[in-house]
Coordinates of C-alpha atoms and ligand atoms in Angstrom, one line a residue:
X16 CA 15.7 -6.8 -23.6
X17 CA 14.6 -3.6 -22.1
X18 CA 15.4 -2.4 -18.6
X19 CA 12.3 -1.1 -16.8
X20 CA 12.4 1.1 -13.7
X21 CA 9.3 0.9 -11.5
X22 CA 8.6 2.8 -8.3
X23 CA 5.9 3.1 -5.6
X24 CA 5.7 4.3 -2.0
X25 CA 5.9 0.6 -1.1
X26 CA 4.8 -2.8 -2.3
X27 CA 1.6 -1.7 -4.1
X28 CA 3.4 -1.2 -7.4
X29 CA 4.2 -4.9 -7.4
X30 CA 0.6 -5.3 -8.7
X31 CA 1.7 -3.4 -11.7
X32 CA 5.1 -5.1 -11.9
X33 CA 3.2 -8.4 -12.0
X34 CA 1.4 -7.4 -15.2
X35 CA 4.4 -5.9 -16.9
X36 CA 6.5 -8.9 -16.2
X37 CA 3.8 -11.2 -17.6
X38 CA 4.0 -9.2 -20.9
X39 CA 7.8 -8.9 -20.9
X40 CA 9.2 -11.9 -19.1
X41 CA 12.7 -11.4 -20.5
X42 CA 13.0 -7.8 -19.4
X43 CA 15.2 -6.6 -16.5
X44 CA 13.4 -4.7 -13.8
X45 CA 14.6 -2.3 -11.1
X46 CA 11.8 -1.9 -8.6
X47 CA 12.2 0.7 -5.9
X48 CA 9.8 0.8 -2.9
X49 CA 10.0 4.0 -0.9
X50 CA 9.0 2.2 2.3
X51 CA 10.8 4.7 4.6
X52 CA 8.2 7.3 3.4
X53 CA 5.2 5.1 2.9
X54 CA 2.3 6.0 2.8
X55 CA 2.4 8.9 0.2
X56 CA -1.4 9.4 0.4
X57 CA -1.4 12.5 2.7
X58 CA 2.1 13.8 1.9
X59 CA 2.5 17.1 -0.1
X60 CA 3.0 17.0 -3.9
X61 CA 6.3 18.8 -3.4
X62 CA 7.7 16.1 -1.1
X63 CA 6.4 13.3 -3.4
X64 CA 7.9 15.0 -6.5
X65 CA 11.3 15.1 -4.7
X66 CA 11.2 11.4 -3.9
X67 CA 10.1 10.5 -7.4
X68 CA 12.9 12.6 -8.9
X69 CA 15.6 10.9 -6.7
X70 CA 14.2 7.4 -7.4
X71 CA 13.8 8.0 -11.1
X72 CA 17.4 9.3 -11.4
X73 CA 18.7 6.2 -9.6
X74 CA 16.8 3.9 -11.9
X75 CA 17.8 5.7 -15.0
X76 CA 21.5 5.8 -14.0
X77 CA 21.1 2.1 -13.3
X78 CA 20.1 1.6 -17.0
X79 CA 16.3 2.0 -17.1
X80 CA 15.0 2.6 -20.6
X81 CA 11.6 3.6 -19.3
X82 CA 10.1 4.5 -15.9
X83 CA 6.8 3.4 -14.6
X84 CA 5.4 5.5 -11.7
X85 CA 3.4 2.6 -10.3
X86 CA 1.5 4.8 -7.9
X87 CA -1.6 6.9 -8.5
X88 CA -0.7 9.4 -5.8
X89 CA 2.8 10.0 -7.2
X90 CA 1.6 10.1 -10.8
X91 CA -0.9 12.9 -9.9
X92 CA 1.7 14.8 -8.0
X93 CA 4.7 14.6 -10.2
X94 CA 4.5 13.0 -13.7
X95 CA 4.5 16.2 -15.7
X96 CA 7.6 17.4 -13.8
X97 CA 9.4 14.1 -14.3
X98 CA 8.6 14.1 -18.1
X99 CA 10.1 17.6 -18.4
X100 CA 13.2 16.7 -16.4
X101 CA 14.2 13.3 -17.8
X102 CA 14.5 12.1 -21.4
X103 CA 13.3 8.5 -21.0
X104 CA 9.6 7.8 -21.4
X105 CA 7.4 7.8 -18.2
X106 CA 4.2 5.7 -17.8
X107 CA 1.9 6.6 -14.9
X108 CA -1.2 5.4 -13.2
X109 CA -4.6 7.0 -13.3
X110 CA -7.9 5.8 -11.8
X111 CA -9.7 4.0 -14.6
X112 CA -12.8 6.1 -14.6
X113 CA -13.4 5.8 -18.4
X114 CA -13.8 2.0 -18.6
X115 CA -15.9 2.1 -15.4
X116 CA -18.2 4.7 -16.9
X117 CA -18.5 2.6 -20.1
X118 CA -19.2 -0.6 -18.2
X119 CA -21.6 0.4 -15.4
X120 CA -25.2 -0.8 -15.6
X121 CA -26.4 1.0 -12.5
X122 CA -25.0 4.3 -13.7
X123 CA -23.1 4.7 -10.5
X124 CA -19.3 4.1 -10.3
X125 CA -17.2 4.0 -7.2
X126 CA -13.6 5.2 -6.9
X127 CA -11.3 4.0 -4.1
X128 CA -8.1 5.9 -3.9
X129 CA -5.8 7.9 -1.5
X130 CA -6.6 11.5 -0.4
X131 CA -3.8 12.8 -2.6
X132 CA -5.2 11.2 -5.7
X133 CA -8.8 12.2 -5.0
X134 CA -7.9 15.9 -4.7
X135 CA -5.5 16.1 -7.6
X136 CA -6.6 18.1 -10.6
X137 CA -5.6 15.2 -12.9
X138 CA -8.3 13.0 -11.3
X139 CA -10.8 15.8 -10.9
X140 CA -10.6 16.6 -14.6
X141 CA -11.1 13.0 -15.6
X142 CA -14.0 12.6 -13.2
X143 CA -15.7 15.8 -14.5
X144 CA -15.5 14.6 -18.1
X145 CA -17.8 11.7 -17.2
X146 CA -20.0 13.1 -14.5
X147 CA -22.8 14.1 -17.0
X148 CA -23.2 10.5 -17.9
X149 CA -22.6 8.6 -14.6
X150 CA -22.7 9.3 -10.9
X151 CA -19.2 9.0 -9.4
X152 CA -18.9 8.3 -5.7
X153 CA -15.5 8.3 -4.0
X154 CA -14.0 7.0 -0.8
X155 CA -10.4 6.9 0.6
X156 CA -9.3 3.3 1.2
X157 CA -8.6 4.2 4.8
X158 CA -6.0 1.8 6.2
X159 CA -5.7 -0.3 3.1
X160 CA -2.1 0.6 2.3
X161 CA -1.1 -0.3 5.9
X162 CA -2.9 -3.7 5.6
X163 CA -0.9 -4.5 2.4
X164 CA 2.4 -3.4 3.8
X165 CA 1.8 -5.5 6.9
X166 CA 0.8 -8.5 4.8
X167 CA -2.6 -8.6 6.5
X168 CA -4.8 -9.5 3.5
X169 CA -7.5 -11.6 5.0
X170 CA -7.8 -11.3 8.8
X171 CA -11.1 -10.2 10.5
X172 CA -9.4 -6.8 11.0
X173 CA -8.6 -6.5 7.3
X174 CA -12.2 -7.4 6.4
X175 CA -13.5 -4.8 8.8
X176 CA -11.1 -2.1 7.5
X177 CA -12.0 -2.8 3.9
X178 CA -15.7 -3.0 4.6
X179 CA -15.7 0.5 6.3
X180 CA -14.5 2.2 3.0
X181 CA -16.2 -0.1 0.5
X182 CA -19.7 -0.3 2.0
X183 CA -20.6 3.4 1.4
X184 CA -19.9 3.0 -2.3
X185 CA -22.1 -0.1 -2.5
X186 CA -24.8 1.6 -0.6
X187 CA -24.7 4.5 -3.0
X188 CA -25.5 2.0 -5.8
X189 CA -22.1 1.5 -7.4
X190 CA -21.9 -1.7 -9.5
X191 CA -18.4 -0.9 -10.8
X192 CA -15.5 0.1 -8.5
X193 CA -12.2 1.6 -9.7
X194 CA -9.1 0.6 -7.8
X195 CA -7.3 3.9 -7.8
X196 CA -4.3 2.9 -5.7
X197 CA -1.8 0.2 -6.7
X198 CA -1.9 -1.4 -3.2
X199 CA -5.6 -2.1 -3.4
X200 CA -5.6 -5.1 -5.9
X201 CA -3.9 -7.2 -3.2
X202 CA -7.1 -6.8 -1.2
X203 CA -9.3 -7.8 -4.1
X204 CA -10.3 -11.2 -2.8
X205 CA -11.7 -9.7 0.4
X206 CA -13.4 -6.8 -1.5
X207 CA -15.0 -9.2 -4.0
X208 CA -16.2 -11.3 -1.1
X209 CA -17.7 -8.3 0.7
X210 CA -19.3 -6.9 -2.5
X211 CA -20.5 -10.1 -4.1
X212 CA -20.0 -11.4 -7.6
X213 CA -22.2 -8.9 -9.3
X214 CA -19.8 -6.0 -8.5
X215 CA -17.0 -5.4 -11.0
X216 CA -13.6 -4.1 -9.8
X217 CA -11.3 -2.4 -12.3
X218 CA -7.5 -2.6 -11.9
X219 CA -5.7 -0.4 -14.5
X220 CA -2.5 -2.5 -14.3
X221 CA -3.1 -4.6 -17.5
X222 CA -3.7 -1.4 -19.5
X223 CA -0.5 0.1 -18.0
X224 CA 1.4 -3.0 -19.0
X225 CA 0.1 -2.7 -22.6
X226 CA 1.2 1.0 -22.6
X227 CA 4.7 0.0 -21.4
X228 CA 5.1 -2.5 -24.3
X229 CA 3.9 0.1 -26.8
X230 CA 6.3 2.7 -25.6
X231 CA 9.3 0.4 -25.6
X232 CA 8.4 -0.6 -29.1
X233 CA 8.0 2.9 -30.3
X234 CA 11.2 4.2 -28.7
X235 CA 13.1 1.3 -30.3
X236 CA 14.8 0.4 -26.9
X237 CA 14.4 -3.0 -25.7
X238 CA 17.1 -5.2 -27.1
X239 CA 20.3 -4.6 -25.0
X240 CA 22.3 -7.4 -23.6
X241 CA 21.2 -7.0 -20.0
X242 CA 20.3 -10.3 -18.2
X243 CA 16.6 -10.7 -17.3
X244 CA 15.8 -10.5 -13.6
X245 CA 14.6 -8.1 -10.9
X246 CA 16.4 -5.9 -8.5
X247 CA 14.1 -5.0 -5.7
X248 CA 15.3 -2.1 -3.6
X249 CA 13.6 -0.4 -0.6
X250 CA 14.4 2.7 1.4
X251 CA 13.0 0.8 4.5
X252 CA 13.2 -2.7 5.9
X253 CA 13.1 -5.5 3.3
X254 CA 10.3 -7.6 4.8
X255 CA 7.2 -5.9 3.2
X256 CA 8.5 -6.1 -0.3
X257 CA 9.8 -9.6 0.2
X258 CA 6.5 -10.8 1.5
X259 CA 4.4 -9.4 -1.3
X260 CA 6.9 -10.3 -4.0
X261 CA 6.9 -13.9 -2.8
X262 CA 3.1 -13.9 -3.1
X263 CA 3.1 -12.9 -6.8
X264 CA 2.1 -15.7 -9.2
X265 CA 4.7 -14.7 -11.7
X266 CA 8.1 -16.5 -11.7
X267 CA 10.6 -14.7 -9.6
X268 CA 13.6 -16.9 -10.4
X269 CA 16.3 -14.3 -10.7
X270 CA 16.0 -11.5 -8.2
X271 CA 17.7 -9.8 -5.4
X272 CA 16.2 -7.7 -2.5
X273 CA 18.2 -5.0 -0.7
X274 CA 17.8 -1.9 1.3
X275 CA 19.1 1.3 -0.2
X276 CA 18.5 4.8 1.1
X277 CA 18.2 7.6 -1.5
Ligands
LIG29 N1 0.2 2.8 -4.1 C1 0.0 4.2 -4.1 C2 -1.0 4.7 -5.0 O1 -1.2 4.1 -6.0 C3 0.4 5.0 -2.9 C4 -0.4 4.7 -1.6 C5 0.2 5.4 -0.5 O2 1.4 5.4 -0.3 O3 -0.6 6.1 0.2 O4 -1.6 5.7 -4.8

């Protein structure tokens, strides 16, 4: 089965890992969380590209047949450079503006993402392609990444923090909200509770998992002898990754967690 490298600034990319693993339960995964440098949201594209390069090299040298940049901010900053520099296929994240634009009934869609994603040309081009048909309102999910990294997913403080960024989108009339950061799906229960059942949230992770399956199939990789399992590595302390990994509802039978500076 294939070896798949996945990276994020921290534990957020585990929302993408969860979907890929459901589709490819027999694959081997190398997941790298760059906790020592988390959050990426306000860091420069150059810095983020340097981190993505080092982490991708590590995963590919460890046998990865494909790399998933499970981070919208890092994808916007670096995926074209990475595709030029490495020969394995790369799959990235992008805010799911298209399905939101097709699904909205109110004609207003909301996008929650980091500052880095919202100002990247990759996102701005996608947004502009749909802005004749729908109104797009945006907000940084301020403090969301920190909540997830601290495992604070349902306290009164978490609710207040989430509400401060979500409410302006709801007040603008958005009935469909794009989760443009891989950390945010872990806050979905609180978001849905604040917004009510009529509001639809879109997480691109299932579409990314389908894309990974397609790419592995097309590139003909996928059937080496490596044992299935997950190596979780972090540039910081192990507790955040361990906490979120243990919350995932996919079987985590064969895995290891360790700190590794890169
Ligand atoms: N999970 C990331 C994203 O999808 C990065 C969040 C951050 O580190 O600021 O954008």
